[in-house]
């Protein structure tokens, strides 16, 4: 299944999700799915969150907390969820503020497994 189809399935399976972008280690977009019309905005947001995820992963490693599953940044108008897929790759989602995280976590883990398989990891 192509990456875009997996990202689309993720967004459509979580009420309140709007965008999902798969990024590589340089913050470059591998693929994305957006319910809006501004793909450039999604790419910009994604690139910056990949850098943030790397910093949080180092904190987890240095404190013995273990692997980071995902990072949530809550803001006034939108929340951002960033999750590692495999070494050097991550997903960034934009969702409605206050979205119920349990459903999102389940769908995110499912999508990550499918992406890893599709990528040969």
PDB file of N, CA and C in Angstrom, residues 34-82:
ATOM      1  N   UNK A  34      -3.408  15.517   3.417  1.00  0.00           N
ATOM      2  CA  UNK A  34      -4.005  16.675   4.080  1.00  0.00           C
ATOM      3  C   UNK A  34      -5.462  16.820   3.675  1.00  0.00           C
ATOM      4  N   UNK A  35      -6.283  17.182   4.636  1.00  0.00           N
ATOM      5  CA  UNK A  35      -7.687  17.451   4.331  1.00  0.00           C
ATOM      6  C   UNK A  35      -7.866  18.900   3.881  1.00  0.00           C
ATOM      7  N   UNK A  36      -6.803  19.701   4.014  1.00  0.00           N
ATOM      8  CA  UNK A  36      -6.855  21.097   3.593  1.00  0.00           C
ATOM      9  C   UNK A  36      -6.219  21.278   2.238  1.00  0.00           C
ATOM     10  N   UNK A  37      -5.985  22.538   1.911  1.00  0.00           N
ATOM     11  CA  UNK A  37      -5.431  22.855   0.596  1.00  0.00           C
ATOM     12  C   UNK A  37      -3.994  23.365   0.661  1.00  0.00           C
ATOM     13  N   UNK A  38      -3.404  23.449   1.864  1.00  0.00           N
ATOM     14  CA  UNK A  38      -2.091  24.060   2.000  1.00  0.00           C
ATOM     15  C   UNK A  38      -1.036  23.014   2.353  1.00  0.00           C
ATOM     16  N   UNK A  39      -0.605  22.238   1.369  1.00  0.00           N
ATOM     17  CA  UNK A  39       0.404  21.209   1.596  1.00  0.00           C
ATOM     18  C   UNK A  39       1.737  21.796   2.059  1.00  0.00           C
ATOM     19  N   UNK A  40       2.068  23.000   1.597  1.00  0.00           N
ATOM     20  CA  UNK A  40       3.329  23.620   2.005  1.00  0.00           C
ATOM     21  C   UNK A  40       3.353  23.868   3.511  1.00  0.00           C
ATOM     22  N   UNK A  41       2.228  24.273   4.071  1.00  0.00           N
ATOM     23  CA  UNK A  41       2.130  24.491   5.522  1.00  0.00           C
ATOM     24  C   UNK A  41       2.381  23.181   6.265  1.00  0.00           C
ATOM     25  N   UNK A  42       1.807  22.107   5.775  1.00  0.00           N
ATOM     26  CA  UNK A  42       1.976  20.792   6.405  1.00  0.00           C
ATOM     27  C   UNK A  42       3.442  20.375   6.351  1.00  0.00           C
ATOM     28  N   UNK A  43       4.104  20.590   5.227  1.00  0.00           N
ATOM     29  CA  UNK A  43       5.521  20.249   5.096  1.00  0.00           C
ATOM     30  C   UNK A  43       6.377  21.069   6.060  1.00  0.00           C
ATOM     31  N   UNK A  44       6.074  22.353   6.185  1.00  0.00           N
ATOM     32  CA  UNK A  44       6.820  23.242   7.073  1.00  0.00           C
ATOM     33  C   UNK A  44       6.682  22.791   8.526  1.00  0.00           C
ATOM     34  N   UNK A  45       5.470  22.549   8.948  1.00  0.00           N
ATOM     35  CA  UNK A  45       5.214  22.083  10.315  1.00  0.00           C
ATOM     36  C   UNK A  45       5.950  20.771  10.553  1.00  0.00           C
ATOM     37  N   UNK A  46       5.857  19.858   9.626  1.00  0.00           N
ATOM     38  CA  UNK A  46       6.493  18.557   9.771  1.00  0.00           C
ATOM     39  C   UNK A  46       7.990  18.654   9.940  1.00  0.00           C
ATOM     40  N   UNK A  47       8.630  19.452   9.139  1.00  0.00           N
ATOM     41  CA  UNK A  47      10.088  19.556   9.186  1.00  0.00           C
ATOM     42  C   UNK A  47      10.567  20.008  10.552  1.00  0.00           C
ATOM     43  N   UNK A  48       9.882  20.934  11.162  1.00  0.00           N
ATOM     44  CA  UNK A  48      10.288  21.433  12.469  1.00  0.00           C
ATOM     45  C   UNK A  48      10.015  20.425  13.584  1.00  0.00           C
ATOM     46  N   UNK A  49       8.991  19.656  13.448  1.00  0.00           N
ATOM     47  CA  UNK A  49       8.676  18.678  14.492  1.00  0.00           C
ATOM     48  C   UNK A  49       9.621  17.483  14.468  1.00  0.00           C
ATOM     49  N   UNK A  50      10.186  17.172  13.323  1.00  0.00           N
ATOM     50  CA  UNK A  50      11.185  16.112  13.263  1.00  0.00           C
ATOM     51  C   UNK A  50      12.398  16.445  14.113  1.00  0.00           C
ATOM     52  N   UNK A  51      12.820  17.715  14.093  1.00  0.00           N
ATOM     53  CA  UNK A  51      13.940  18.171  14.916  1.00  0.00           C
ATOM     54  C   UNK A  51      13.577  18.050  16.389  1.00  0.00           C
ATOM     55  N   UNK A  52      12.373  18.436  16.735  1.00  0.00           N
ATOM     56  CA  UNK A  52      11.905  18.335  18.116  1.00  0.00           C
ATOM     57  C   UNK A  52      11.896  16.884  18.589  1.00  0.00           C
ATOM     58  N   UNK A  53      11.414  15.993  17.765  1.00  0.00           N
ATOM     59  CA  UNK A  53      11.354  14.579  18.141  1.00  0.00           C
ATOM     60  C   UNK A  53      12.749  14.039  18.442  1.00  0.00           C
ATOM     61  N   UNK A  54      13.722  14.404  17.644  1.00  0.00           N
ATOM     62  CA  UNK A  54      15.092  13.949  17.900  1.00  0.00           C
ATOM     63  C   UNK A  54      15.571  14.400  19.283  1.00  0.00           C
ATOM     64  N   UNK A  55      15.273  15.633  19.647  1.00  0.00           N
ATOM     65  CA  UNK A  55      15.687  16.144  20.961  1.00  0.00           C
ATOM     66  C   UNK A  55      14.985  15.377  22.081  1.00  0.00           C
ATOM     67  N   UNK A  56      13.709  15.127  21.946  1.00  0.00           N
ATOM     68  CA  UNK A  56      12.961  14.402  22.974  1.00  0.00           C
ATOM     69  C   UNK A  56      13.454  12.961  23.076  1.00  0.00           C
ATOM     70  N   UNK A  57      13.772  12.343  21.954  1.00  0.00           N
ATOM     71  CA  UNK A  57      14.302  10.973  21.975  1.00  0.00           C
ATOM     72  C   UNK A  57      15.616  10.919  22.755  1.00  0.00           C
ATOM     73  N   UNK A  58      16.466  11.917  22.580  1.00  0.00           N
ATOM     74  CA  UNK A  58      17.727  11.954  23.330  1.00  0.00           C
ATOM     75  C   UNK A  58      17.470  12.096  24.828  1.00  0.00           C
ATOM     76  N   UNK A  59      16.481  12.888  25.203  1.00  0.00           N
ATOM     77  CA  UNK A  59      16.122  13.023  26.623  1.00  0.00           C
ATOM     78  C   UNK A  59      15.689  11.670  27.169  1.00  0.00           C
ATOM     79  N   UNK A  60      14.860  10.956  26.428  1.00  0.00           N
ATOM     80  CA  UNK A  60      14.407   9.635  26.855  1.00  0.00           C
ATOM     81  C   UNK A  60      15.563   8.667  27.027  1.00  0.00           C
ATOM     82  N   UNK A  61      16.491   8.705  26.097  1.00  0.00           N
ATOM     83  CA  UNK A  61      17.660   7.818  26.169  1.00  0.00           C
ATOM     84  C   UNK A  61      18.555   8.176  27.354  1.00  0.00           C
ATOM     85  N   UNK A  62      18.802   9.465  27.558  1.00  0.00           N
ATOM     86  CA  UNK A  62      19.720   9.913  28.607  1.00  0.00           C
ATOM     87  C   UNK A  62      19.139   9.764  30.016  1.00  0.00           C
ATOM     88  N   UNK A  63      17.830   9.695  30.131  1.00  0.00           N
ATOM     89  CA  UNK A  63      17.215   9.563  31.456  1.00  0.00           C
ATOM     90  C   UNK A  63      16.799   8.135  31.764  1.00  0.00           C
ATOM     91  N   UNK A  64      16.939   7.249  30.790  1.00  0.00           N
ATOM     92  CA  UNK A  64      16.528   5.865  31.002  1.00  0.00           C
ATOM     93  C   UNK A  64      15.028   5.666  30.893  1.00  0.00           C
ATOM     94  N   UNK A  65      14.325   6.629  30.324  1.00  0.00           N
ATOM     95  CA  UNK A  65      12.868   6.535  30.196  1.00  0.00           C
ATOM     96  C   UNK A  65      12.432   5.540  29.135  1.00  0.00           C
ATOM     97  N   UNK A  66      13.333   5.178  28.244  1.00  0.00           N
ATOM     98  CA  UNK A  66      12.990   4.239  27.187  1.00  0.00           C
ATOM     99  C   UNK A  66      12.621   4.944  25.897  1.00  0.00           C
ATOM    100  N   UNK A  67      12.121   4.157  24.962  1.00  0.00           N
ATOM    101  CA  UNK A  67      11.765   4.683  23.642  1.00  0.00           C
ATOM    102  C   UNK A  67      10.584   5.639  23.717  1.00  0.00           C
ATOM    103  N   UNK A  68      10.667   6.720  22.961  1.00  0.00           N
ATOM    104  CA  UNK A  68       9.574   7.680  22.857  1.00  0.00           C
ATOM    105  C   UNK A  68       8.542   7.123  21.893  1.00  0.00           C
ATOM    106  N   UNK A  69       7.284   7.063  22.318  1.00  0.00           N
ATOM    107  CA  UNK A  69       6.191   6.577  21.464  1.00  0.00           C
ATOM    108  C   UNK A  69       5.628   7.704  20.604  1.00  0.00           C
ATOM    109  N   UNK A  70       5.370   8.846  21.232  1.00  0.00           N
ATOM    110  CA  UNK A  70       4.960  10.034  20.499  1.00  0.00           C
ATOM    111  C   UNK A  70       5.059  11.259  21.407  1.00  0.00           C
ATOM    112  N   UNK A  71       5.113  12.420  20.773  1.00  0.00           N
ATOM    113  CA  UNK A  71       5.197  13.700  21.470  1.00  0.00           C
ATOM    114  C   UNK A  71       3.974  14.504  21.055  1.00  0.00           C
ATOM    115  N   UNK A  72       3.329  15.136  22.036  1.00  0.00           N
ATOM    116  CA  UNK A  72       2.155  15.962  21.753  1.00  0.00           C
ATOM    117  C   UNK A  72       2.464  17.401  22.150  1.00  0.00           C
ATOM    118  N   UNK A  73       2.205  18.306  21.221  1.00  0.00           N
ATOM    119  CA  UNK A  73       2.311  19.735  21.507  1.00  0.00           C
ATOM    120  C   UNK A  73       0.910  20.305  21.381  1.00  0.00           C
ATOM    121  N   UNK A  74       0.430  20.839  22.482  1.00  0.00           N
ATOM    122  CA  UNK A  74      -0.913  21.407  22.501  1.00  0.00           C
ATOM    123  C   UNK A  74      -0.808  22.906  22.302  1.00  0.00           C
ATOM    124  N   UNK A  75      -1.628  23.416  21.418  1.00  0.00           N
ATOM    125  CA  UNK A  75      -1.679  24.858  21.212  1.00  0.00           C
ATOM    126  C   UNK A  75      -3.137  25.296  21.215  1.00  0.00           C
ATOM    127  N   UNK A  76      -3.342  26.558  21.053  1.00  0.00           N
ATOM    128  CA  UNK A  76      -4.690  27.119  21.143  1.00  0.00           C
ATOM    129  C   UNK A  76      -5.619  26.602  20.034  1.00  0.00           C
ATOM    130  N   UNK A  77      -5.104  26.517  18.820  1.00  0.00           N
ATOM    131  CA  UNK A  77      -5.960  26.193  17.683  1.00  0.00           C
ATOM    132  C   UNK A  77      -5.761  24.801  17.108  1.00  0.00           C
ATOM    133  N   UNK A  78      -4.625  24.185  17.383  1.00  0.00           N
ATOM    134  CA  UNK A  78      -4.339  22.865  16.829  1.00  0.00           C
ATOM    135  C   UNK A  78      -3.331  22.162  17.729  1.00  0.00           C
ATOM    136  N   UNK A  79      -3.419  20.851  17.785  1.00  0.00           N
ATOM    137  CA  UNK A  79      -2.413  20.053  18.485  1.00  0.00           C
ATOM    138  C   UNK A  79      -1.586  19.326  17.440  1.00  0.00           C
ATOM    139  N   UNK A  80      -0.323  19.084  17.782  1.00  0.00           N
ATOM    140  CA  UNK A  80       0.602  18.383  16.904  1.00  0.00           C
ATOM    141  C   UNK A  80       1.044  17.104  17.594  1.00  0.00           C
ATOM    142  N   UNK A  81       1.025  16.015  16.866  1.00  0.00           N
ATOM    143  CA  UNK A  81       1.475  14.729  17.394  1.00  0.00           C
ATOM    144  C   UNK A  81       2.589  14.234  16.489  1.00  0.00           C
ATOM    145  N   UNK A  82       3.748  13.967  17.089  1.00  0.00           N
ATOM    146  CA  UNK A  82       4.915  13.528  16.345  1.00  0.00           C
ATOM    147  C   UNK A  82       5.342  12.170  16.874  1.00  0.00           C
TER     148      UNK A  82
END
